[in-house]
């Protein structure tokens, strides 16, 4: 799946995969996020690039994630899609469990949140440069006022492909004349239909499927 834009746009994309009877489950949801709580011993969940995961967090608590960054010459984007409540997004290359008090980067918009982390930023990978060893990006998702559920995904560079999970919407945005590739896992069963819907919140993106 390719989403392209002639001008700046923001959107929500949703894929729904249907199986013929007896075909079994085609796709399941992502793993649940790490447990809440802002204490030093709160669990940290490993998150793979380009693979969205679902999670939940209680009001005024946190779930934490760690993402491996193997290259310091590619920028990355973190997208937090709210499924219920109003979760906030925190990120750091130095703090293992970033919160509103310790994060280097923060997005607390009403609804969905996103962070674009440029590899030219001196804070990226704590200042390491091309040719140096990679690092880890640490993420925190905070529950604001009420319990929240969400989808969290990290992508590297413009050419990376994001995975769509059936029935799970993903928020995205594109600069003018940019594009984003997505893939849909079909599983092992017989697929009856695939429905991809694209809803623009700003601009006029186009979607192409092959």
mmCIF file of C-alpha atoms in Angstrom:
data_model
loop_
_atom_site.group_PDB
_atom_site.id
_atom_site.type_symbol
_atom_site.label_atom_id
_atom_site.label_comp_id
_atom_site.label_asym_id
_atom_site.label_seq_id
_atom_site.Cartn_x
_atom_site.Cartn_y
_atom_site.Cartn_z
ATOM 1 C CA UNK A 1 0.000 0.000 0.000
ATOM 2 C CA UNK A 2 1.356 3.441 -0.962
ATOM 3 C CA UNK A 3 0.049 6.755 0.381
ATOM 4 C CA UNK A 4 1.253 9.835 -1.517
ATOM 5 C CA UNK A 5 0.601 13.558 -1.203
ATOM 6 C CA UNK A 6 1.113 16.557 -3.482
ATOM 7 C CA UNK A 7 0.781 18.960 -0.528
ATOM 8 C CA UNK A 8 1.165 18.558 3.223
ATOM 9 C CA UNK A 9 -1.435 16.155 4.588
ATOM 10 C CA UNK A 10 -2.372 14.230 7.707
ATOM 11 C CA UNK A 11 -4.534 11.134 7.665
ATOM 12 C CA UNK A 12 -5.700 7.915 9.265
ATOM 13 C CA UNK A 13 -5.305 4.616 7.396
ATOM 14 C CA UNK A 14 -7.140 1.403 8.264
ATOM 15 C CA UNK A 15 -6.832 -2.077 6.738
ATOM 16 C CA UNK A 16 -9.411 -4.799 7.314
ATOM 17 C CA UNK A 17 -8.647 -8.335 6.207
ATOM 18 C CA UNK A 18 -11.496 -10.841 5.934
ATOM 19 C CA UNK A 19 -11.176 -14.642 5.787
ATOM 20 C CA UNK A 20 -13.506 -17.115 4.200
ATOM 21 C CA UNK A 21 -15.217 -19.440 6.717
ATOM 22 C CA UNK A 22 -12.786 -21.982 8.087
ATOM 23 C CA UNK A 23 -9.782 -19.920 7.063
ATOM 24 C CA UNK A 24 -8.840 -19.128 10.646
ATOM 25 C CA UNK A 25 -7.625 -15.883 12.084
ATOM 26 C CA UNK A 26 -5.736 -13.757 9.598
ATOM 27 C CA UNK A 27 -4.309 -11.138 11.909
ATOM 28 C CA UNK A 28 -4.215 -10.550 15.632
ATOM 29 C CA UNK A 29 -3.599 -7.392 17.609
ATOM 30 C CA UNK A 30 -0.184 -6.320 18.747
ATOM 31 C CA UNK A 31 1.217 -7.154 22.164
ATOM 32 C CA UNK A 32 0.056 -5.245 25.174
ATOM 33 C CA UNK A 33 2.297 -2.468 26.344
ATOM 34 C CA UNK A 34 4.373 -2.481 29.477
ATOM 35 C CA UNK A 35 2.752 -1.956 32.849
ATOM 36 C CA UNK A 36 1.979 1.494 34.144
ATOM 37 C CA UNK A 37 3.621 3.362 36.919
ATOM 38 C CA UNK A 38 6.422 5.910 36.897
ATOM 39 C CA UNK A 39 8.712 4.103 39.348
ATOM 40 C CA UNK A 40 12.293 3.077 38.603
ATOM 41 C CA UNK A 41 11.391 -0.622 38.499
ATOM 42 C CA UNK A 42 8.523 -0.271 36.003
ATOM 43 C CA UNK A 43 8.885 -2.817 33.142
ATOM 44 C CA UNK A 44 10.234 -1.719 29.766
ATOM 45 C CA UNK A 45 8.827 -3.435 26.656
ATOM 46 C CA UNK A 46 10.968 -3.972 23.544
ATOM 47 C CA UNK A 47 9.430 -2.377 20.438
ATOM 48 C CA UNK A 48 10.585 -3.252 16.925
ATOM 49 C CA UNK A 49 10.743 -0.566 14.216
ATOM 50 C CA UNK A 50 7.852 -0.481 11.733
ATOM 51 C CA UNK A 51 5.761 -2.930 13.810
ATOM 52 C CA UNK A 52 2.857 -1.207 15.615
ATOM 53 C CA UNK A 53 1.862 -2.495 19.021
ATOM 54 C CA UNK A 54 -1.232 -1.958 21.113
ATOM 55 C CA UNK A 55 -1.080 -0.993 24.763
ATOM 56 C CA UNK A 56 -3.027 0.476 27.643
ATOM 57 C CA UNK A 57 -2.119 2.718 30.551
ATOM 58 C CA UNK A 58 -3.947 3.796 33.688
ATOM 59 C CA UNK A 59 -4.672 7.410 34.520
ATOM 60 C CA UNK A 60 -1.595 9.324 35.754
ATOM 61 C CA UNK A 61 0.694 6.327 35.133
ATOM 62 C CA UNK A 62 3.125 5.297 32.396
ATOM 63 C CA UNK A 63 3.982 2.443 30.050
ATOM 64 C CA UNK A 64 7.577 2.295 28.809
ATOM 65 C CA UNK A 65 9.226 1.003 25.619
ATOM 66 C CA UNK A 66 12.716 0.654 24.153
ATOM 67 C CA UNK A 67 13.458 0.805 20.407
ATOM 68 C CA UNK A 68 16.856 -0.198 18.931
ATOM 69 C CA UNK A 69 18.423 2.455 16.671
ATOM 70 C CA UNK A 70 21.010 0.707 14.508
ATOM 71 C CA UNK A 71 21.894 3.693 12.307
ATOM 72 C CA UNK A 72 22.609 7.286 13.293
ATOM 73 C CA UNK A 73 22.159 8.691 9.779
ATOM 74 C CA UNK A 74 18.398 8.147 9.464
ATOM 75 C CA UNK A 75 15.727 10.239 11.144
ATOM 76 C CA UNK A 76 12.767 8.549 12.786
ATOM 77 C CA UNK A 77 9.097 9.180 13.487
ATOM 78 C CA UNK A 78 7.108 7.979 16.510
ATOM 79 C CA UNK A 79 3.327 7.814 16.131
ATOM 80 C CA UNK A 80 0.909 7.352 19.031
ATOM 81 C CA UNK A 81 -2.663 6.661 17.916
ATOM 82 C CA UNK A 82 -5.290 7.052 20.628
ATOM 83 C CA UNK A 83 -7.892 4.265 20.699
ATOM 84 C CA UNK A 84 -9.513 5.543 23.908
ATOM 85 C CA UNK A 85 -8.703 8.275 26.398
ATOM 86 C CA UNK A 86 -5.957 10.812 25.709
ATOM 87 C CA UNK A 87 -2.459 9.285 26.115
ATOM 88 C CA UNK A 88 0.644 11.490 25.835
ATOM 89 C CA UNK A 89 3.997 10.617 24.283
ATOM 90 C CA UNK A 90 7.465 11.075 25.830
ATOM 91 C CA UNK A 91 10.868 10.164 24.357
ATOM 92 C CA UNK A 92 14.531 10.242 25.342
ATOM 93 C CA UNK A 93 17.861 8.823 24.233
ATOM 94 C CA UNK A 94 19.303 9.067 27.746
ATOM 95 C CA UNK A 95 16.449 8.368 30.189
ATOM 96 C CA UNK A 96 15.380 4.713 30.357
ATOM 97 C CA UNK A 97 11.872 5.642 31.530
ATOM 98 C CA UNK A 98 11.002 9.106 30.184
ATOM 99 C CA UNK A 99 8.150 10.990 31.845
ATOM 100 C CA UNK A 100 6.795 14.521 31.621
ATOM 101 C CA UNK A 101 9.584 15.570 33.996
ATOM 102 C CA UNK A 102 12.533 13.767 32.362
ATOM 103 C CA UNK A 103 11.752 13.427 28.622
ATOM 104 C CA UNK A 104 13.879 15.162 25.981
ATOM 105 C CA UNK A 105 10.964 15.119 23.518
ATOM 106 C CA UNK A 106 7.247 15.362 24.274
ATOM 107 C CA UNK A 107 3.934 15.454 22.419
ATOM 108 C CA UNK A 108 0.768 16.055 24.413
ATOM 109 C CA UNK A 109 -1.821 16.953 21.807
ATOM 110 C CA UNK A 110 -5.492 16.185 22.313
ATOM 111 C CA UNK A 111 -6.029 12.810 20.627
ATOM 112 C CA UNK A 112 -3.164 11.416 18.524
ATOM 113 C CA UNK A 113 0.494 12.384 19.042
ATOM 114 C CA UNK A 114 3.592 12.211 16.848
ATOM 115 C CA UNK A 115 7.295 13.026 17.191
ATOM 116 C CA UNK A 116 9.753 13.539 14.332
ATOM 117 C CA UNK A 117 13.318 13.074 15.582
ATOM 118 C CA UNK A 118 15.904 14.344 13.111
ATOM 119 C CA UNK A 119 19.290 12.651 13.057
ATOM 120 C CA UNK A 120 20.764 16.159 12.733
ATOM 121 C CA UNK A 121 19.454 17.010 16.214
ATOM 122 C CA UNK A 122 22.450 17.083 18.612
ATOM 123 C CA UNK A 123 20.398 15.021 21.081
ATOM 124 C CA UNK A 124 19.885 12.195 18.579
ATOM 125 C CA UNK A 125 21.592 9.068 19.957
ATOM 126 C CA UNK A 126 23.243 11.324 22.535
ATOM 127 C CA UNK A 127 25.282 13.085 19.875
ATOM 128 C CA UNK A 128 26.771 10.081 18.085
ATOM 129 C CA UNK A 129 27.319 10.579 14.369
ATOM 130 C CA UNK A 130 27.415 8.518 11.171
ATOM 131 C CA UNK A 131 29.785 5.603 11.521
ATOM 132 C CA UNK A 132 29.325 5.358 15.283
ATOM 133 C CA UNK A 133 27.534 2.526 17.028
ATOM 134 C CA UNK A 134 23.756 2.791 17.328
ATOM 135 C CA UNK A 135 21.778 3.458 20.474
ATOM 136 C CA UNK A 136 18.324 2.956 21.969
ATOM 137 C CA UNK A 137 15.328 5.260 21.910
ATOM 138 C CA UNK A 138 13.302 5.136 25.109
ATOM 139 C CA UNK A 139 9.574 5.901 25.021
ATOM 140 C CA UNK A 140 6.991 6.597 27.672
ATOM 141 C CA UNK A 141 3.223 6.686 27.174
ATOM 142 C CA UNK A 142 1.393 8.536 29.925
ATOM 143 C CA UNK A 143 -2.256 8.249 30.863
ATOM 144 C CA UNK A 144 -3.690 11.738 31.157
ATOM 145 C CA UNK A 145 -6.563 12.060 33.680
ATOM 146 C CA UNK A 146 -8.330 8.865 32.524
ATOM 147 C CA UNK A 147 -7.306 5.347 31.492
ATOM 148 C CA UNK A 148 -6.190 5.130 27.865
ATOM 149 C CA UNK A 149 -5.555 2.549 25.136
ATOM 150 C CA UNK A 150 -3.426 3.194 22.078
ATOM 151 C CA UNK A 151 -1.338 1.987 19.163
ATOM 152 C CA UNK A 152 2.375 2.880 19.079
ATOM 153 C CA UNK A 153 4.710 2.658 16.072
ATOM 154 C CA UNK A 154 8.216 3.841 15.169
ATOM 155 C CA UNK A 155 9.501 4.214 11.597
ATOM 156 C CA UNK A 156 12.917 5.156 10.190
ATOM 157 C CA UNK A 157 13.385 7.390 7.158
ATOM 158 C CA UNK A 158 10.995 8.037 4.289
ATOM 159 C CA UNK A 159 11.550 4.686 2.582
ATOM 160 C CA UNK A 160 10.727 2.413 5.521
ATOM 161 C CA UNK A 161 7.570 0.305 5.320
ATOM 162 C CA UNK A 162 5.050 0.331 8.150
ATOM 163 C CA UNK A 163 3.011 -2.758 8.979
ATOM 164 C CA UNK A 164 -0.772 -2.421 9.143
ATOM 165 C CA UNK A 165 -2.643 -4.651 11.584
ATOM 166 C CA UNK A 166 -6.163 -5.587 10.521
ATOM 167 C CA UNK A 167 -8.762 -3.435 12.247
ATOM 168 C CA UNK A 168 -6.182 -1.150 13.877
ATOM 169 C CA UNK A 169 -6.070 2.454 12.550
ATOM 170 C CA UNK A 170 -2.734 4.215 12.112
ATOM 171 C CA UNK A 171 -2.211 7.964 12.039
ATOM 172 C CA UNK A 172 0.223 9.465 9.557
ATOM 173 C CA UNK A 173 1.372 12.713 7.977
ATOM 174 C CA UNK A 174 3.334 13.587 4.855
ATOM 175 C CA UNK A 175 5.162 16.652 3.618
ATOM 176 C CA UNK A 176 4.493 17.908 0.084
ATOM 177 C CA UNK A 177 5.543 15.446 -2.655
ATOM 178 C CA UNK A 178 6.328 12.733 -0.095
ATOM 179 C CA UNK A 179 5.055 9.172 0.299
ATOM 180 C CA UNK A 180 4.817 6.318 2.783
ATOM 181 C CA UNK A 181 4.700 2.575 2.130
ATOM 182 C CA UNK A 182 2.631 0.125 4.189
ATOM 183 C CA UNK A 183 2.410 -3.664 4.193
ATOM 184 C CA UNK A 184 -0.486 -5.903 5.254
ATOM 185 C CA UNK A 185 0.132 -9.403 6.592
ATOM 186 C CA UNK A 186 -2.412 -11.824 5.151
ATOM 187 C CA UNK A 187 -1.696 -14.796 7.417
ATOM 188 C CA UNK A 188 -2.084 -18.417 6.401
ATOM 189 C CA UNK A 189 -5.826 -18.584 5.775
ATOM 190 C CA UNK A 190 -7.793 -17.967 2.590
ATOM 191 C CA UNK A 191 -8.493 -14.246 2.269
ATOM 192 C CA UNK A 192 -11.952 -13.270 1.089
ATOM 193 C CA UNK A 193 -11.416 -9.521 0.921
ATOM 194 C CA UNK A 194 -9.070 -6.690 1.879
ATOM 195 C CA UNK A 195 -10.509 -3.248 2.561
ATOM 196 C CA UNK A 196 -8.186 -0.264 2.932
ATOM 197 C CA UNK A 197 -9.704 3.060 3.957
ATOM 198 C CA UNK A 198 -7.897 6.403 4.061
ATOM 199 C CA UNK A 199 -9.440 9.336 5.926
ATOM 200 C CA UNK A 200 -7.744 12.724 5.606
ATOM 201 C CA UNK A 201 -7.818 15.153 8.516
ATOM 202 C CA UNK A 202 -5.898 17.709 6.438
ATOM 203 C CA UNK A 203 -4.927 17.855 2.772
ATOM 204 C CA UNK A 204 -5.776 15.353 0.037
ATOM 205 C CA UNK A 205 -3.680 12.166 0.157
ATOM 206 C CA UNK A 206 -3.957 9.420 -2.454
ATOM 207 C CA UNK A 207 -3.723 5.676 -1.832
ATOM 208 C CA UNK A 208 -2.392 3.013 -4.239
ATOM 209 C CA UNK A 209 -2.601 -0.750 -3.676
ATOM 210 C CA UNK A 210 -0.717 -3.552 -5.362
#
